[in-house]
mmCIF file with all atom_site columns, C-alpha atoms in Angstrom:
data_model
loop_
_atom_site.group_PDB
_atom_site.id
_atom_site.type_symbol
_atom_site.label_atom_id
_atom_site.label_alt_id
_atom_site.label_comp_id
_atom_site.label_asym_id
_atom_site.label_entity_id
_atom_site.label_seq_id
_atom_site.pdbx_PDB_ins_code
_atom_site.Cartn_x
_atom_site.Cartn_y
_atom_site.Cartn_z
_atom_site.occupancy
_atom_site.B_iso_or_equiv
_atom_site.pdbx_formal_charge
_atom_site.auth_seq_id
_atom_site.auth_comp_id
_atom_site.auth_asym_id
_atom_site.auth_atom_id
_atom_site.pdbx_PDB_model_num
ATOM 1   C CA . MET A 1 1   ? -18.257 3.163   -4.168  1.00 0.00 ? 271 MET A CA 1
ATOM 2   C CA . SER A 1 2   ? -19.888 6.516   -3.641  1.00 0.00 ? 272 SER A CA 1
ATOM 3   C CA . LYS A 1 3   ? -18.266 9.686   -4.948  1.00 0.00 ? 273 LYS A CA 1
ATOM 4   C CA . LYS A 1 4   ? -17.370 10.667  -1.358  1.00 0.00 ? 274 LYS A CA 1
ATOM 5   C CA . ASP A 1 5   ? -15.747 7.248   -0.728  1.00 0.00 ? 275 ASP A CA 1
ATOM 6   C CA . ILE A 1 6   ? -13.722 7.592   -3.939  1.00 0.00 ? 276 ILE A CA 1
ATOM 7   C CA . GLU A 1 7   ? -12.557 11.059  -2.830  1.00 0.00 ? 277 GLU A CA 1
ATOM 8   C CA . LEU A 1 8   ? -11.556 9.678   0.581   1.00 0.00 ? 278 LEU A CA 1
ATOM 9   C CA . LEU A 1 9   ? -9.722  6.797   -1.094  1.00 0.00 ? 279 LEU A CA 1
ATOM 10  C CA . GLY A 1 10  ? -7.840  9.339   -3.221  1.00 0.00 ? 280 GLY A CA 1
ATOM 11  C CA . LEU A 1 11  ? -6.845  11.239  -0.074  1.00 0.00 ? 281 LEU A CA 1
ATOM 12  C CA . ALA A 1 12  ? -5.716  8.030   1.634   1.00 0.00 ? 282 ALA A CA 1
ATOM 13  C CA . ALA A 1 13  ? -3.712  7.075   -1.455  1.00 0.00 ? 283 ALA A CA 1
ATOM 14  C CA . GLU A 1 14  ? -1.969  10.451  -1.405  1.00 0.00 ? 284 GLU A CA 1
ATOM 15  C CA . LEU A 1 15  ? -1.129  10.057  2.292   1.00 0.00 ? 285 LEU A CA 1
ATOM 16  C CA . HIS A 1 16  ? -0.454  6.313   2.428   1.00 0.00 ? 286 HIS A CA 1
ATOM 17  C CA . GLU A 1 17  ? 3.305   6.678   2.944   1.00 0.00 ? 287 GLU A CA 1
ATOM 18  C CA . MET A 1 18  ? 3.233   9.555   5.402   1.00 0.00 ? 288 MET A CA 1
ATOM 19  C CA . GLY A 1 19  ? 4.429   7.217   8.155   1.00 0.00 ? 289 GLY A CA 1
ATOM 20  C CA . LYS A 1 20  ? 7.811   7.002   6.413   1.00 0.00 ? 290 LYS A CA 1
ATOM 21  C CA . SER A 1 21  ? 8.488   10.503  7.739   1.00 0.00 ? 291 SER A CA 1
ATOM 22  C CA . ARG A 1 22  ? 8.898   8.875   11.185  1.00 0.00 ? 292 ARG A CA 1
ATOM 23  C CA . LEU A 1 23  ? 11.762  6.684   9.953   1.00 0.00 ? 293 LEU A CA 1
ATOM 24  C CA . ALA A 1 24  ? 15.426  7.646   9.926   1.00 0.00 ? 294 ALA A CA 1
ATOM 25  C CA . ALA A 1 25  ? 16.660  8.627   6.455   1.00 0.00 ? 295 ALA A CA 1
ATOM 26  C CA . ARG A 1 26  ? 19.121  5.720   6.349   1.00 0.00 ? 296 ARG A CA 1
ATOM 27  C CA . VAL A 1 27  ? 16.291  3.275   7.089   1.00 0.00 ? 297 VAL A CA 1
ATOM 28  C CA . ARG A 1 28  ? 14.062  4.807   4.382   1.00 0.00 ? 298 ARG A CA 1
ATOM 29  C CA . SER A 1 29  ? 16.748  4.808   1.716   1.00 0.00 ? 299 SER A CA 1
ATOM 30  C CA . SER A 1 30  ? 18.843  1.708   2.411   1.00 0.00 ? 300 SER A CA 1
ATOM 31  C CA . ALA A 1 31  ? 18.978  -0.524  -0.684  1.00 0.00 ? 301 ALA A CA 1
ATOM 32  C CA . ASN A 1 32  ? 20.006  -3.529  1.413   1.00 0.00 ? 302 ASN A CA 1
ATOM 33  C CA . PRO A 1 33  ? 18.525  -3.035  4.870   1.00 0.00 ? 303 PRO A CA 1
ATOM 34  C CA . ASN A 1 34  ? 19.756  -5.242  7.681   1.00 0.00 ? 304 ASN A CA 1
ATOM 35  C CA . PRO A 1 35  ? 17.089  -7.164  9.653   1.00 0.00 ? 305 PRO A CA 1
ATOM 36  C CA . LYS A 1 36  ? 16.722  -4.387  12.250  1.00 0.00 ? 306 LYS A CA 1
ATOM 37  C CA . GLU A 1 37  ? 16.323  -1.701  9.560   1.00 0.00 ? 307 GLU A CA 1
ATOM 38  C CA . LEU A 1 38  ? 13.833  -3.863  7.678   1.00 0.00 ? 308 LEU A CA 1
ATOM 39  C CA . ALA A 1 39  ? 11.765  -4.330  10.846  1.00 0.00 ? 309 ALA A CA 1
ATOM 40  C CA . GLN A 1 40  ? 11.822  -0.554  11.384  1.00 0.00 ? 310 GLN A CA 1
ATOM 41  C CA . ARG A 1 41  ? 10.838  0.071   7.757   1.00 0.00 ? 311 ARG A CA 1
ATOM 42  C CA . LEU A 1 42  ? 7.785   -2.159  8.127   1.00 0.00 ? 312 LEU A CA 1
ATOM 43  C CA . THR A 1 43  ? 6.438   0.090   10.904  1.00 0.00 ? 313 THR A CA 1
ATOM 44  C CA . TYR A 1 44  ? 5.661   2.956   8.530   1.00 0.00 ? 314 TYR A CA 1
ATOM 45  C CA . THR A 1 45  ? 2.106   1.811   7.783   1.00 0.00 ? 315 THR A CA 1
ATOM 46  C CA . ARG A 1 46  ? 1.309   1.740   11.499  1.00 0.00 ? 316 ARG A CA 1
ATOM 47  C CA . TRP A 1 47  ? 2.864   5.193   11.936  1.00 0.00 ? 317 TRP A CA 1
ATOM 48  C CA . GLY A 1 48  ? 0.766   6.513   9.054   1.00 0.00 ? 318 GLY A CA 1
ATOM 49  C CA . GLY A 1 49  ? -2.435  5.252   10.659  1.00 0.00 ? 319 GLY A CA 1
ATOM 50  C CA . LEU A 1 50  ? -1.460  6.755   14.011  1.00 0.00 ? 320 LEU A CA 1
ATOM 51  C CA . MET A 1 51  ? -0.644  10.103  12.406  1.00 0.00 ? 321 MET A CA 1
ATOM 52  C CA . VAL A 1 52  ? -4.055  10.288  10.718  1.00 0.00 ? 322 VAL A CA 1
ATOM 53  C CA . ARG A 1 53  ? -5.808  9.345   13.954  1.00 0.00 ? 323 ARG A CA 1
ATOM 54  C CA . ALA A 1 54  ? -3.860  12.101  15.762  1.00 0.00 ? 324 ALA A CA 1
ATOM 55  C CA . ALA A 1 55  ? -4.957  14.640  13.134  1.00 0.00 ? 325 ALA A CA 1
ATOM 56  C CA . ASP A 1 56  ? -8.639  13.749  13.466  1.00 0.00 ? 326 ASP A CA 1
ATOM 57  C CA . ALA A 1 57  ? -9.662  17.416  13.399  1.00 0.00 ? 327 ALA A CA 1
ATOM 58  C CA . LEU A 1 58  ? -8.061  17.751  9.958   1.00 0.00 ? 328 LEU A CA 1
ATOM 59  C CA . LEU A 1 59  ? -8.374  14.308  8.361   1.00 0.00 ? 329 LEU A CA 1
ATOM 60  C CA . PRO A 1 60  ? -11.320 11.909  8.138   1.00 0.00 ? 330 PRO A CA 1
ATOM 61  C CA . GLY A 1 61  ? -10.735 9.122   10.651  1.00 0.00 ? 331 GLY A CA 1
ATOM 62  C CA . GLN A 1 62  ? -11.858 6.247   8.419   1.00 0.00 ? 332 GLN A CA 1
ATOM 63  C CA . ILE A 1 63  ? -8.796  6.637   6.204   1.00 0.00 ? 333 ILE A CA 1
ATOM 64  C CA . ALA A 1 64  ? -6.466  5.750   9.101   1.00 0.00 ? 334 ALA A CA 1
ATOM 65  C CA . ASP A 1 65  ? -7.174  2.017   8.764   1.00 0.00 ? 335 ASP A CA 1
ATOM 66  C CA . TRP A 1 66  ? -6.863  2.173   4.975   1.00 0.00 ? 336 TRP A CA 1
ATOM 67  C CA . ILE A 1 67  ? -3.407  3.696   5.342   1.00 0.00 ? 337 ILE A CA 1
ATOM 68  C CA . GLU A 1 68  ? -2.356  1.394   8.175   1.00 0.00 ? 338 GLU A CA 1
ATOM 69  C CA . PHE A 1 69  ? -3.383  -1.802  6.413   1.00 0.00 ? 339 PHE A CA 1
ATOM 70  C CA . HIS A 1 70  ? -2.141  -1.164  2.861   1.00 0.00 ? 340 HIS A CA 1
ATOM 71  C CA . GLY A 1 71  ? 0.913   -3.317  3.696   1.00 0.00 ? 341 GLY A CA 1
ATOM 72  C CA . GLU A 1 72  ? -1.232  -6.372  4.379   1.00 0.00 ? 342 GLU A CA 1
ATOM 73  C CA . HIS A 1 73  ? -0.980  -9.210  1.862   1.00 0.00 ? 343 HIS A CA 1
ATOM 74  C CA . TYR A 1 74  ? -4.010  -11.022 0.541   1.00 0.00 ? 344 TYR A CA 1
ATOM 75  C CA . ASP A 1 75  ? -2.650  -14.373 1.805   1.00 0.00 ? 345 ASP A CA 1
ATOM 76  C CA . GLY A 1 76  ? -2.122  -13.050 5.350   1.00 0.00 ? 346 GLY A CA 1
ATOM 77  C CA . THR A 1 77  ? 1.680   -12.661 5.203   1.00 0.00 ? 347 THR A CA 1
ATOM 78  C CA . GLY A 1 78  ? 1.716   -8.840  5.248   1.00 0.00 ? 348 GLY A CA 1
ATOM 79  C CA . TYR A 1 79  ? 2.092   -6.219  7.951   1.00 0.00 ? 349 TYR A CA 1
ATOM 80  C CA . PRO A 1 80  ? 1.294   -4.784  10.460  1.00 0.00 ? 350 PRO A CA 1
ATOM 81  C CA . ARG A 1 81  ? -1.259  -7.378  11.635  1.00 0.00 ? 351 ARG A CA 1
ATOM 82  C CA . GLY A 1 82  ? -1.182  -10.250 9.146   1.00 0.00 ? 352 GLY A CA 1
ATOM 83  C CA . LEU A 1 83  ? -4.758  -9.649  8.000   1.00 0.00 ? 353 LEU A CA 1
ATOM 84  C CA . LYS A 1 84  ? -5.970  -11.914 5.207   1.00 0.00 ? 354 LYS A CA 1
ATOM 85  C CA . GLY A 1 85  ? -8.350  -11.585 2.250   1.00 0.00 ? 355 GLY A CA 1
ATOM 86  C CA . ASP A 1 86  ? -11.536 -9.672  2.923   1.00 0.00 ? 356 ASP A CA 1
ATOM 87  C CA . ASP A 1 87  ? -10.377 -8.887  6.477   1.00 0.00 ? 357 ASP A CA 1
ATOM 88  C CA . ILE A 1 88  ? -8.181  -6.245  4.833   1.00 0.00 ? 358 ILE A CA 1
ATOM 89  C CA . PRO A 1 89  ? -10.233 -3.129  4.061   1.00 0.00 ? 359 PRO A CA 1
ATOM 90  C CA . MET A 1 90  ? -11.031 -3.001  0.347   1.00 0.00 ? 360 MET A CA 1
ATOM 91  C CA . GLU A 1 91  ? -9.571  0.506   0.175   1.00 0.00 ? 361 GLU A CA 1
ATOM 92  C CA . SER A 1 92  ? -6.253  -0.779  1.558   1.00 0.00 ? 362 SER A CA 1
ATOM 93  C CA . ARG A 1 93  ? -6.224  -3.533  -1.061  1.00 0.00 ? 363 ARG A CA 1
ATOM 94  C CA . ILE A 1 94  ? -6.816  -0.945  -3.787  1.00 0.00 ? 364 ILE A CA 1
ATOM 95  C CA . ILE A 1 95  ? -3.992  1.266   -2.478  1.00 0.00 ? 365 ILE A CA 1
ATOM 96  C CA . ALA A 1 96  ? -1.631  -1.733  -2.351  1.00 0.00 ? 366 ALA A CA 1
ATOM 97  C CA . VAL A 1 97  ? -2.251  -2.669  -5.996  1.00 0.00 ? 367 VAL A CA 1
ATOM 98  C CA . ALA A 1 98  ? -2.073  0.937   -7.218  1.00 0.00 ? 368 ALA A CA 1
ATOM 99  C CA . ARG A 1 99  ? 1.115   1.557   -5.224  1.00 0.00 ? 369 ARG A CA 1
ATOM 100 C CA . GLU A 1 100 ? 2.822   -1.502  -6.684  1.00 0.00 ? 370 GLU A CA 1
ATOM 101 C CA . TYR A 1 101 ? 1.747   -0.629  -10.227 1.00 0.00 ? 371 TYR A CA 1
ATOM 102 C CA . VAL A 1 102 ? 3.132   2.907   -9.907  1.00 0.00 ? 372 VAL A CA 1
ATOM 103 C CA . ARG A 1 103 ? 6.306   1.608   -8.219  1.00 0.00 ? 373 ARG A CA 1
ATOM 104 C CA . LEU A 1 104 ? 6.946   -0.776  -11.102 1.00 0.00 ? 374 LEU A CA 1
ATOM 105 C CA . LEU A 1 105 ? 6.289   1.848   -13.776 1.00 0.00 ? 375 LEU A CA 1
ATOM 106 C CA . THR A 1 106 ? 8.392   4.582   -12.155 1.00 0.00 ? 376 THR A CA 1
ATOM 107 C CA . GLY A 1 107 ? 11.163  2.734   -10.327 1.00 0.00 ? 377 GLY A CA 1
ATOM 108 C CA . TYR A 1 108 ? 10.024  4.352   -7.084  1.00 0.00 ? 378 TYR A CA 1
ATOM 109 C CA . ASP A 1 109 ? 11.664  2.962   -3.942  1.00 0.00 ? 379 ASP A CA 1
ATOM 110 C CA . GLY A 1 110 ? 14.672  1.733   -5.910  1.00 0.00 ? 380 GLY A CA 1
ATOM 111 C CA . SER A 1 111 ? 12.857  -0.931  -7.889  1.00 0.00 ? 381 SER A CA 1
ATOM 112 C CA . PRO A 1 112 ? 13.790  -1.519  -11.530 1.00 0.00 ? 382 PRO A CA 1
ATOM 113 C CA . MET A 1 113 ? 11.501  0.354   -13.916 1.00 0.00 ? 383 MET A CA 1
ATOM 114 C CA . VAL A 1 114 ? 9.399   -1.830  -16.222 1.00 0.00 ? 384 VAL A CA 1
ATOM 115 C CA . ASP A 1 115 ? 6.866   -1.170  -18.963 1.00 0.00 ? 385 ASP A CA 1
ATOM 116 C CA . LYS A 1 116 ? 3.101   -1.430  -18.499 1.00 0.00 ? 386 LYS A CA 1
ATOM 117 C CA . GLU A 1 117 ? 2.820   -5.003  -19.796 1.00 0.00 ? 387 GLU A CA 1
ATOM 118 C CA . LYS A 1 118 ? 5.589   -6.282  -17.517 1.00 0.00 ? 388 LYS A CA 1
ATOM 119 C CA . ALA A 1 119 ? 4.065   -4.431  -14.541 1.00 0.00 ? 389 ALA A CA 1
ATOM 120 C CA . LEU A 1 120 ? 0.681   -6.042  -15.195 1.00 0.00 ? 390 LEU A CA 1
ATOM 121 C CA . THR A 1 121 ? 2.321   -9.448  -15.594 1.00 0.00 ? 391 THR A CA 1
ATOM 122 C CA . LEU A 1 122 ? 4.128   -9.068  -12.260 1.00 0.00 ? 392 LEU A CA 1
ATOM 123 C CA . LEU A 1 123 ? 0.912   -8.013  -10.543 1.00 0.00 ? 393 LEU A CA 1
ATOM 124 C CA . ARG A 1 124 ? -0.951  -10.988 -12.011 1.00 0.00 ? 394 ARG A CA 1
ATOM 125 C CA . GLU A 1 125 ? 1.823   -13.298 -10.754 1.00 0.00 ? 395 GLU A CA 1
ATOM 126 C CA . SER A 1 126 ? 1.306   -11.923 -7.227  1.00 0.00 ? 396 SER A CA 1
ATOM 127 C CA . SER A 1 127 ? -2.476  -12.029 -7.502  1.00 0.00 ? 397 SER A CA 1
ATOM 128 C CA . GLY A 1 128 ? -3.995  -14.130 -4.738  1.00 0.00 ? 398 GLY A CA 1
ATOM 129 C CA . THR A 1 129 ? -0.842  -14.034 -2.627  1.00 0.00 ? 399 THR A CA 1
ATOM 130 C CA . LEU A 1 130 ? 0.195   -10.398 -2.206  1.00 0.00 ? 400 LEU A CA 1
ATOM 131 C CA . TYR A 1 131 ? -2.776  -8.752  -3.911  1.00 0.00 ? 401 TYR A CA 1
ATOM 132 C CA . ASP A 1 132 ? -6.522  -9.196  -4.187  1.00 0.00 ? 402 ASP A CA 1
ATOM 133 C CA . PRO A 1 133 ? -7.111  -10.951 -7.530  1.00 0.00 ? 403 PRO A CA 1
ATOM 134 C CA . ARG A 1 134 ? -10.315 -8.962  -8.165  1.00 0.00 ? 404 ARG A CA 1
ATOM 135 C CA . ILE A 1 135 ? -8.486  -5.652  -7.872  1.00 0.00 ? 405 ILE A CA 1
ATOM 136 C CA . VAL A 1 136 ? -5.569  -6.840  -10.013 1.00 0.00 ? 406 VAL A CA 1
ATOM 137 C CA . LYS A 1 137 ? -8.060  -7.962  -12.679 1.00 0.00 ? 407 LYS A CA 1
ATOM 138 C CA . LEU A 1 138 ? -9.888  -4.633  -12.503 1.00 0.00 ? 408 LEU A CA 1
ATOM 139 C CA . LEU A 1 139 ? -6.621  -2.694  -12.919 1.00 0.00 ? 409 LEU A CA 1
ATOM 140 C CA . ASN A 1 140 ? -5.655  -4.952  -15.800 1.00 0.00 ? 410 ASN A CA 1
ATOM 141 C CA . ASP A 1 141 ? -9.037  -4.361  -17.491 1.00 0.00 ? 411 ASP A CA 1
ATOM 142 C CA . ILE A 1 142 ? -8.777  -0.595  -17.005 1.00 0.00 ? 412 ILE A CA 1
ATOM 143 C CA . VAL A 1 143 ? -5.216  -0.051  -18.259 1.00 0.00 ? 413 VAL A CA 1
ATOM 144 C CA . SER A 1 144 ? -5.020  -2.743  -20.964 1.00 0.00 ? 414 SER A CA 1
#
């Protein structure tokens, strides 16, 4: 990746959850969402992409897709479109792995906090299904 692409990826990573601001507080914070709340919660990636596209005078447009598709799973079971494998922008796949790693280390979003080794183990277990195995391996190589 070029230096500019890395900078844009950093910006997208900082903004990747901005769509959550469009959700009701009870939907964002519910530990046990009902099916309707869960469906609403899964719209935040789409909202984030729309918000970036609407702010095109302020934000680079190419990051909209990266934000919108960071909820896609490598095996095609993610959201919002069910994209699979390399159909998911690489930048979105990077954001997804980084987000999960940080979530596991910090307990963000109500998840139990784990140490680095456990976080890497959990990511490896989801490699190829939820996450791109190449990116999980790269993270593992970098932080191990």
